[in-house]
Amino acid sequence: MTQWLNWLDDLGADPRSLHSLERESAELLPYATLTNARRRGDSILRIVGAVYEWQDAPLVFLVDAAEVQSANDVHKLRRLLAMRGDAPYLGVVSPGRLEIYAIALDTKTPAQARVATEESTAAGRAFFPTLANRRPKAMQSKRGWISNVVLNLLTESIDKLIALEIGHGDAISLVGRALFARFLADRDLLPEAFSMPQVAASLFDTPHSARATCQWLDDTFNGDLLPLSAALFQTLSPPAYGVLGNIMRKAQGRQLFLGWAERWDQLDFAHIPVGVLSQAYELYLRSHEPTKQRKEGGFYTPRPIADLLVRASFRALERNGSSATARILDPAAGAGIFLLSAFRELVAARWRADGKRPDTQRLREILYDQIAGFDVNEEALRFSALALYLISIELDPEPQPVDKLRFDDLRGNVLHLLVGPDDQPGAKLGSLGPLVSDEHQGRYDMVVGNPPWATGTKLRDWSLVLQAVTRIASERQEAEIAPLLPNEALDLPFVWRAMEWAKPGGQIAFALHARLLFQQGDGMADARRAIFQALDVTSVINGVELRQTKVWPEITAPFCLLLATNQRPAVGAGFRLITPRLESDLNAAGVMRIDAQSAEIVATQHMIETPELLKALFRGSKADVGLLERLRAKGLPTLESFWLEAIGVSSRGRLAGAGRGYQTLKPSSRTRKNGDGLPGADAGYLHGLPDVTIASLDDVVIDSAQLDPFQHARVHDPRDPRLFAAPITVVHKVPSAEHGRIRVAVSYRPVAYNENFYGYCAGEMPDAEPFSRYLALVLGSKFALWLTLMTSGEFGFEREVVEKAALDRIPLPDFREFKASRLSDIDELFEGLRQTSVTWDVVDRWVADLYGLGPTDLQTIADTLAYNLPFAENKAAAQTRPDADAVGFFCARLRDELAPWTKRLNTEIRVSPVRNSGSSPWLGIQLGTNASTVDAIDDADWQGLLSVADASAASELLVEDPGGSLIIGRLAQSRYWSKTQARLLAQHIVWSHLNVLKGPARG
C-alpha cells in the first residue's frame, strides 16, 4: 500500500480512496472476482494490485508497470476489466509516471484507448480530481458496455428461439439456464462429469445433454430455476440447440482477446459480476414485455443507484450496531438488484463483526435468515433466486467441491410470490395487498427498493390499499387520516406499508418518482405533507436534473431517492436535500455527484408549511426562498382570488372567462348521451373567429386580421364561449427558450385559441382593456417566469410547460386600487412595447418596483433564470467554465457584501483569485484582511486541498490558513460564480468564519 501511495501522492490521490487488492478485506467484497483471480494466479488479472475510488465507486484499476510485459497485456486487462462494467479506467503505474487507458469492450488498440494525460500530469495534484470530474473517453454507449452487451445477446438468443416457434416463457427459461451453466463453467464450478472444456461447451448441444444438465441444475438448486414445459427437449429442433450451444461456447486462450464482436464466445463469466446479469434481465423485461412492465409499474434499477441506497442505509445501521445481524426486505424485488447489494453488505458486516471472512455455512445463514424479497412476477423472482445463488458462490472463499453448491429452497422463506387466485380479494395487489402475512410486520431492520411508479393502473381491489394506508397513517398520527394516494400512484403506498414492515427505528430507503417532492396539484402536496409528518426522513436525493442521462438510462421519468428512519420526526426535525446537478461529462459516464457537504438542511415543519419550498431550493437557492417569503409576507391577492372577486365564476365553478383553449377532436372524444350522436362537441360557436398561432404572439397585440379563421367542425369538449371573448390576454403555456419569457399578447377582438394557450378574458369588468394590458405586462415579465419556475408543479420538473394553476397562484397587486399614475404607466409601457420604443427589460424593472423588489432581488432572479431554466442553453451555460472577468465580478461582489462587516470591525477586506491550472475542475479565491498574512498560496498546497475536497465530491471548499486568511475553492462551473452566489457565500462567511473578518488576534 505504501508503494502505491508513494507513486500516486504527487498526482492528487486521496489515501482514503486508494485500496490495495493485495490483502482481502470486507471492504473489497465488490472486487471479489479480482481478489479471487489474484489468489488463483491463473489470469492476467492477478497483476491488478489496487483500485482508486471516487464516491465509493471504482474510478481506476491500477497495475504495476513492472508486471506489464507488453501492450498485449494492457489489451487483455482492458478486455477483462470491461466485463465488470464498473471502473472506466485502467492505470499503469511506475515511479513518476501514470498511463491511463479507457476501459471498454471495443476493437481499439492500447495506443488508441490511451487517455491523453500530459496536461493533467503537468498540473500535478490536479490529476485525479480532473480524471474524476472530466471523465475523458469514459462516455457509456449502448455498444461496449457489458450490461448492454449481455442484454443484446440475451435478446438475440431469446428472439431466435421464439422464431423457431418456442414459447416466450420457455425461450427465456432455456436461455437463462444456459447462461447459468455458462457462469458456473467459466468459474470451474461444474461437476467433474461436466467440467472438461469440450464437455462444458456441449452441455446444451443435444436433447440428452441438455436434459442431463438441467436435471443437475434442478437437483442442485431445488428446482427454483426458470421453469420449463414438460417434454420440451424432445420438441426442440437442431437450430434451437445451436442457439443454446452458442451460449456455452467460450473462446479459448488468445482467441478470447482477438478482435471484438458481440458474441457469447467473447465473454468470460468468471469476471462478470452477478449484478450485470440481473440488470440485463430487467432491461430485457422492460424492452420485451412493456405492457406487463407498464401494468406492474416496474423499472430496472442501475446498480450504482441500488448500491447507493443500500450503503447509505447500512451506515445508519452501523451507527446503532445492528448491521451484521440486520434483516433486509425488498418489497418489489424484481430480478434482485437490491437484494444482491444488501447481501454483499451483510457479508461485509459479518466479516467485520467476526473478524474473519464468512465461510460457506455463514453465507448460507445470511442468505436464508437475513434476506427477503416480494414480487408479483414469477419470472423475475426465479431470476432473483438464480442471482442470489450466484452471488453466494461468488463471495464464497472456498466454493469447491461442487457438492457444496446445494442450496435450500428459497421460495416461501427468502423469496415470496404474492399472487393469489382470481377470486381472492387483493389477489393482484402484490406487496400492497393482504397476501403479505403478519409475520413480516416489524421484522426488518431495512426496507429498501425501487417500487413501481405507475399511476392510474385501476388495480382491482384498490380500496384495500386505501384501507391499509388509512389505518397506518391514522395510527402514526394518532388521529383519523383520510387516504392520501393521488391518482393511485403505486410508489406512495409502498412507503406507507414499509412503516409496518420495518422495525421501529429501522431504515427505509426507496427510489421514487419525484412527483412526491414537487407536484402541487391533484392532492400531492397533502400526500407529501402526510408522509413527512409520519416518517423521519433523513435525506432526499433529488435526481430530477439527471433524467434522460446515463445516470439512469432507459427512463424519462424524474426520480428521487428517499432515506428515512422508521419513526415520527421529532419537533424541530429536518432532512438533507441533495440535488446532483447536471454535469455532462460525469453523467455521460453514468455518474452523479453526491455533494452531501453542500446539502440544504430543510426543516420538516418549514416544508410542510411551504409546499413550494423544495422546488424553490431545487431550481433556486436560499436567496430565492427568502425572496418568495418576503413576497408572501406582503399579503397580496393571487390572480385567482382577484379574478373570483372582480369577475366571478362560471356555472361549472371555474374562473369565468379564464381557462385553456379548445382541443381538436380525438379518438377518445366521447359521444354524449343528450348530444347529437356524434363524437365530441359542435364547434359552431368558434366558427369565423381568428385562430391564434404562436407567431401571432410576437407582438403584444394580436393582429387578428392576419390570422386564419377557425375551421374545425367539432372539438373534443365544449368550452365556455366567454373564454374566447374580448378583450383577452392570451398566454402560451410553453415559455420561450429564445426569449426567456412567457409569451403573452392581448387581443381586442374575440379569437379562438387551442389547448396550447391559456386565455384570461376580463369580460365586462370596468377598465377591462387596461387590466388586460396590465396582466400581459406582469405575465410577460422575468418576475413571472421566475415565480412559476419556483412554484410550478410541472415547469422545471417534469415538463417544460407552465400549468395554468401556477399562473393563477401568482400574487397580483390589486388593479382596482391603482392610482392614475400607475394606470398611465401601464398604458405607456404597453404601447411602448407595441411600438418597440420600450424593451421588456424596462418592463421588468417596472414590475419589480410594483412588487417592491430591489436591484439585489432582480439580480437573484436574473442569475436563477440564467442557470436554472430547464432549457438546453441554460443547462450548458451553468456548466461553462467562468472566465477571468466572471471571477473578478464574483470577488468584487463578495468584497462589497462583506464591507459593512469589516468596516464595523475596523478591518479592510482583500479578495483575490488563486492562480490555477486551466485544466483543473476547480477555481479558487483567497480572502483576508489588512491584518492577515495573505501570502499567495503555494500551488502544491492548493492542489492538495482540492484533492481532499474532490475525494468527497464536494462542490465547495473553505479552509482557514495559519496566516488568518480564508481559502475558498469552488467547482469551475458558472452556476457557482454568479453574483447571487457571492452574496450567499458572504452570508456563510459571516455566520461561520467571522474570525477571518476580524483578522488575527493581536498579542
Coordinates of N, CA, C and O in Angstrom, one line a residue, residues 96-194:
G96 N 6.9 8.1 -10.9 CA 6.9 9.3 -11.7 C 6.1 9.3 -13.0 O 6.1 10.2 -13.8
R97 N 5.3 8.2 -13.2 CA 4.6 8.1 -14.4 C 3.3 7.3 -14.2 O 3.3 6.3 -13.4
L98 N 2.2 7.7 -14.8 CA 0.9 7.0 -14.8 C 0.3 7.1 -16.1 O 0.0 8.2 -16.6
E99 N 0.1 6.0 -16.8 CA -0.6 5.9 -18.1 C -2.0 5.5 -17.8 O -2.2 4.5 -17.2
I100 N -2.9 6.2 -18.4 CA -4.4 5.9 -18.2 C -5.0 5.4 -19.5 O -4.7 6.0 -20.6
Y101 N -5.7 4.3 -19.4 CA -6.4 3.7 -20.6 C -7.9 3.6 -20.3 O -8.3 3.2 -19.2
A102 N -8.7 4.0 -21.3 CA -10.2 3.9 -21.1 C -10.5 2.4 -21.2 O -10.0 1.7 -22.1
I103 N -11.4 1.9 -20.3 CA -11.8 0.5 -20.3 C -13.1 0.4 -21.1 O -14.1 1.2 -20.8
A104 N -13.1 -0.5 -22.1 CA -14.4 -0.7 -22.8 C -14.2 -2.0 -23.6 O -13.1 -2.4 -23.9
L105 N -15.4 -2.5 -24.0 CA -15.4 -3.6 -24.9 C -15.4 -3.1 -26.4 O -16.4 -2.6 -26.9
D106 N -14.2 -3.1 -27.0 CA -14.1 -2.4 -28.3 C -12.9 -3.0 -29.1 O -12.3 -4.0 -28.6
T107 N -12.6 -2.5 -30.2 CA -11.5 -3.0 -31.1 C -10.3 -2.1 -31.0 O -9.4 -2.3 -31.8
K108 N -10.3 -1.2 -30.1 CA -9.2 -0.2 -30.0 C -7.9 -0.9 -29.6 O -7.9 -1.8 -28.7
T109 N -6.8 -0.5 -30.1 CA -5.5 -0.9 -29.5 C -5.2 -0.1 -28.3 O -5.9 0.9 -28.0
P110 N -4.3 -0.6 -27.4 CA -4.0 0.2 -26.2 C -3.6 1.7 -26.6 O -3.9 2.6 -25.8
A111 N -2.9 1.9 -27.7 CA -2.5 3.2 -28.0 C -3.7 4.1 -28.3 O -3.8 5.3 -27.9
Q112 N -4.7 3.5 -29.0 CA -5.9 4.3 -29.3 C -6.8 4.5 -28.0 O -7.5 5.5 -27.9
A113 N -6.7 3.6 -27.1 CA -7.5 3.7 -25.8 C -6.8 4.6 -24.8 O -7.5 4.9 -23.8
R114 N -5.6 4.9 -25.0 CA -4.9 5.7 -24.0 C -5.5 7.1 -23.9 O -5.8 7.7 -24.9
V115 N -5.6 7.6 -22.7 CA -6.2 8.9 -22.4 C -5.0 9.9 -22.4 O -4.1 9.6 -21.6
A116 N -5.1 10.9 -23.1 CA -4.1 11.9 -23.1 C -4.0 12.6 -21.7 O -5.0 13.3 -21.4
T117 N -3.0 12.5 -21.0 CA -2.9 13.0 -19.7 C -1.7 14.0 -19.4 O -1.4 14.3 -18.3
E118 N -1.1 14.4 -20.5 CA 0.1 15.2 -20.4 C -0.2 16.5 -19.6 O 0.5 16.9 -18.7
E119 N -1.3 17.1 -20.0 CA -1.7 18.4 -19.4 C -2.0 18.2 -17.9 O -1.6 19.0 -17.1
S120 N -2.8 17.1 -17.7 CA -3.2 16.9 -16.3 C -2.0 16.5 -15.4 O -1.9 16.9 -14.3
T121 N -1.1 15.7 -16.0 CA 0.1 15.4 -15.3 C 1.0 16.6 -14.9 O 1.5 16.7 -13.8
A122 N 1.0 17.5 -15.9 CA 1.7 18.8 -15.6 C 1.1 19.5 -14.4 O 1.7 20.3 -13.7
A123 N -0.2 19.4 -14.3 CA -1.0 20.1 -13.2 C -0.7 19.4 -11.9 O -1.3 19.8 -10.9
G124 N 0.0 18.3 -11.9 CA 0.4 17.7 -10.6 C -0.8 17.1 -9.9 O -1.5 16.2 -10.4
R125 N -1.1 17.6 -8.7 CA -2.1 17.1 -7.8 C -3.5 17.3 -8.3 O -4.5 16.8 -7.7
A126 N -3.7 18.0 -9.4 CA -5.0 18.1 -10.0 C -5.3 16.9 -10.9 O -6.4 16.8 -11.4
F127 N -4.4 15.9 -11.0 CA -4.6 14.8 -11.9 C -5.8 14.0 -11.6 O -6.7 13.8 -12.4
F128 N -5.9 13.4 -10.4 CA -7.0 12.6 -10.1 C -8.3 13.4 -10.0 O -9.4 12.9 -10.5
P129 N -8.4 14.6 -9.4 CA -9.6 15.3 -9.5 C -10.1 15.6 -10.9 O -11.3 15.5 -11.2
T130 N -9.1 15.9 -11.8 CA -9.5 16.1 -13.2 C -10.1 14.9 -13.8 O -11.1 14.9 -14.5
L131 N -9.4 13.8 -13.6 CA -9.9 12.5 -14.2 C -11.3 12.1 -13.6 O -12.2 11.7 -14.4
A132 N -11.5 12.3 -12.4 CA -12.8 12.0 -11.8 C -13.9 12.9 -12.3 O -15.0 12.4 -12.5
N133 N -13.6 14.2 -12.5 CA -14.7 15.1 -12.9 C -14.9 15.2 -14.4 O -16.0 15.4 -14.8
R134 N -13.8 15.1 -15.2 CA -13.9 15.3 -16.6 C -14.2 14.0 -17.4 O -14.8 14.0 -18.4
R135 N -13.8 12.9 -16.9 CA -14.1 11.6 -17.4 C -13.8 11.5 -18.9 O -14.6 11.2 -19.8
P136 N -12.5 11.9 -19.4 CA -12.2 11.8 -20.8 C -12.4 10.3 -21.3 O -11.9 9.4 -20.6
K137 N -13.0 10.2 -22.5 CA -13.1 8.9 -23.1 C -13.9 7.9 -22.3 O -13.9 6.7 -22.6
A138 N -14.7 8.4 -21.3 CA -15.5 7.4 -20.5 C -17.0 7.4 -20.7 O -17.7 6.8 -20.0
M139 N -17.4 8.0 -21.8 CA -18.8 8.0 -22.1 C -19.3 6.6 -22.3 O -18.8 5.9 -23.1
Q140 N -20.4 6.3 -21.6 CA -21.0 5.0 -21.8 C -21.9 5.0 -23.1 O -22.5 6.0 -23.4
S141 N -21.8 3.9 -23.8 CA -22.6 3.8 -25.0 C -23.3 2.4 -25.0 O -22.9 1.5 -24.2
K142 N -24.3 2.3 -25.8 CA -25.0 1.0 -25.8 C -24.1 -0.1 -26.3 O -24.3 -1.2 -25.9
R143 N -23.2 0.3 -27.1 CA -22.2 -0.7 -27.6 C -21.0 -0.6 -26.7 O -20.5 0.5 -26.3
G144 N -20.4 -1.7 -26.2 CA -19.2 -1.7 -25.5 C -19.4 -1.6 -24.0 O -18.4 -1.6 -23.3
W145 N -20.6 -1.5 -23.5 CA -20.8 -1.6 -22.0 C -21.5 -2.9 -21.7 O -22.5 -3.3 -22.3
I146 N -20.9 -3.6 -20.7 CA -21.2 -5.0 -20.5 C -22.7 -5.3 -20.3 O -23.2 -6.3 -20.9
S147 N -23.4 -4.5 -19.6 CA -24.8 -4.8 -19.3 C -25.6 -4.8 -20.7 O -26.5 -5.6 -20.9
N148 N -25.2 -3.9 -21.5 CA -25.9 -3.8 -22.8 C -25.5 -4.9 -23.8 O -26.3 -5.4 -24.5
V149 N -24.2 -5.3 -23.7 CA -23.7 -6.4 -24.5 C -24.5 -7.7 -24.1 O -25.0 -8.4 -24.9
V150 N -24.6 -8.0 -22.8 CA -25.3 -9.2 -22.3 C -26.8 -9.1 -22.7 O -27.4 -10.0 -23.1
L151 N -27.4 -7.9 -22.5 CA -28.7 -7.7 -22.9 C -29.0 -8.0 -24.4 O -29.9 -8.7 -24.8
N152 N -28.1 -7.5 -25.2 CA -28.2 -7.7 -26.7 C -28.1 -9.2 -27.0 O -28.9 -9.7 -27.8
L153 N -27.2 -9.9 -26.4 CA -27.0 -11.3 -26.7 C -28.2 -12.1 -26.1 O -28.7 -13.0 -26.7
L154 N -28.6 -11.7 -24.9 CA -29.8 -12.4 -24.3 C -31.0 -12.2 -25.2 O -31.7 -13.2 -25.5
T155 N -31.2 -11.0 -25.7 CA -32.4 -10.7 -26.6 C -32.3 -11.5 -27.9 O -33.2 -12.1 -28.3
E156 N -31.1 -11.5 -28.5 CA -30.9 -12.2 -29.7 C -31.2 -13.6 -29.6 O -31.9 -14.2 -30.4
S157 N -30.7 -14.2 -28.5 CA -30.9 -15.7 -28.3 C -32.4 -16.0 -28.1 O -32.9 -17.0 -28.7
I158 N -33.0 -15.2 -27.3 CA -34.4 -15.5 -27.0 C -35.3 -15.3 -28.2 O -36.2 -16.1 -28.5
D159 N -35.0 -14.2 -29.0 CA -35.7 -14.0 -30.2 C -35.5 -15.1 -31.2 O -36.5 -15.5 -32.0
K160 N -34.3 -15.6 -31.3 CA -34.1 -16.7 -32.3 C -34.9 -18.0 -31.9 O -35.5 -18.7 -32.7
L161 N -35.0 -18.2 -30.6 CA -35.8 -19.4 -30.1 C -37.3 -19.2 -30.4 O -38.0 -20.1 -30.8
I162 N -37.7 -17.9 -30.2 CA -39.2 -17.6 -30.4 C -39.4 -17.8 -31.9 O -40.5 -18.3 -32.3
A163 N -38.5 -17.4 -32.7 CA -38.7 -17.5 -34.2 C -38.8 -19.0 -34.6 O -39.3 -19.3 -35.7
L164 N -38.2 -19.9 -33.8 CA -38.3 -21.3 -34.0 C -39.5 -21.9 -33.4 O -39.6 -23.1 -33.2
E165 N -40.5 -21.1 -33.1 CA -41.8 -21.5 -32.5 C -41.7 -22.1 -31.2 O -42.5 -22.9 -30.8
I166 N -40.8 -21.6 -30.4 CA -40.7 -22.0 -29.0 C -41.4 -20.9 -28.2 O -41.2 -19.7 -28.4
G167 N -42.2 -21.2 -27.2 CA -43.0 -20.2 -26.4 C -42.1 -19.2 -25.7 O -40.9 -19.6 -25.4
H168 N -42.6 -18.0 -25.5 CA -41.8 -17.0 -24.9 C -41.2 -17.4 -23.6 O -40.1 -17.2 -23.2
G169 N -42.1 -18.0 -22.7 CA -41.6 -18.4 -21.4 C -40.5 -19.4 -21.4 O -39.5 -19.3 -20.7
D170 N -40.7 -20.4 -22.3 CA -39.7 -21.5 -22.4 C -38.4 -20.9 -23.0 O -37.3 -21.3 -22.6
A171 N -38.5 -20.0 -23.9 CA -37.3 -19.3 -24.5 C -36.5 -18.6 -23.5 O -35.3 -18.7 -23.4
I172 N -37.2 -17.8 -22.6 CA -36.5 -17.1 -21.5 C -35.8 -18.1 -20.6 O -34.7 -18.0 -20.2
S173 N -36.6 -19.2 -20.2 CA -36.0 -20.2 -19.3 C -34.8 -20.9 -19.9 O -33.8 -21.2 -19.2
L174 N -34.9 -21.3 -21.1 CA -33.8 -22.1 -21.7 C -32.5 -21.2 -21.8 O -31.4 -21.7 -21.4
V175 N -32.7 -20.0 -22.2 CA -31.5 -19.1 -22.3 C -31.0 -18.8 -20.9 O -29.8 -18.8 -20.7
G176 N -31.9 -18.6 -19.9 CA -31.4 -18.3 -18.6 C -30.7 -19.5 -18.0 O -29.7 -19.3 -17.3
R177 N -31.1 -20.7 -18.2 CA -30.5 -21.9 -17.7 C -29.1 -22.1 -18.4 O -28.1 -22.4 -17.7
A178 N -29.0 -21.9 -19.7 CA -27.7 -22.0 -20.3 C -26.8 -20.9 -19.8 O -25.6 -21.2 -19.6
L179 N -27.3 -19.7 -19.6 CA -26.5 -18.7 -19.1 C -25.9 -19.0 -17.7 O -24.8 -18.7 -17.3
F180 N -26.8 -19.6 -16.8 CA -26.4 -20.0 -15.5 C -25.3 -21.1 -15.6 O -24.3 -21.0 -14.9
A181 N -25.5 -22.0 -16.5 CA -24.5 -23.1 -16.6 C -23.2 -22.5 -17.1 O -22.1 -22.9 -16.7
R182 N -23.2 -21.6 -18.0 CA -22.0 -20.9 -18.6 C -21.3 -20.2 -17.4 O -20.0 -20.2 -17.3
F183 N -22.0 -19.5 -16.6 CA -21.4 -18.8 -15.4 C -20.7 -19.8 -14.6 O -19.5 -19.6 -14.2
L184 N -21.3 -21.0 -14.3 CA -20.6 -22.0 -13.4 C -19.4 -22.6 -14.2 O -18.3 -22.8 -13.6
A185 N -19.5 -22.8 -15.5 CA -18.4 -23.4 -16.2 C -17.2 -22.4 -16.3 O -16.1 -22.9 -16.1
D186 N -17.4 -21.2 -16.5 CA -16.3 -20.2 -16.6 C -15.6 -20.1 -15.2 O -14.5 -19.6 -15.2
R187 N -16.3 -20.4 -14.2 CA -15.7 -20.3 -12.8 C -15.3 -21.7 -12.3 O -15.0 -21.8 -11.1
D188 N -15.2 -22.6 -13.2 CA -14.8 -24.0 -12.9 C -15.6 -24.6 -11.7 O -15.1 -25.2 -10.8
L189 N -16.9 -24.4 -11.8 CA -17.8 -24.9 -10.7 C -18.8 -26.0 -11.2 O -19.7 -26.3 -10.5
L190 N -18.5 -26.6 -12.3 CA -19.4 -27.7 -12.8 C -18.8 -29.0 -12.2 O -17.7 -29.1 -11.8
P191 N -19.7 -30.0 -12.0 CA -19.2 -31.3 -11.5 C -18.2 -31.9 -12.5 O -18.2 -31.5 -13.6
E192 N -17.5 -32.9 -12.0 CA -16.4 -33.4 -12.8 C -16.9 -34.0 -14.1 O -16.2 -33.8 -15.1
A193 N -18.1 -34.5 -14.1 CA -18.6 -35.1 -15.4 C -18.8 -34.1 -16.5 O -18.8 -34.4 -17.7
F194 N -19.0 -32.8 -16.0 CA -19.3 -31.7 -17.0 C -18.1 -30.8 -17.2 O -18.2 -29.9 -18.0

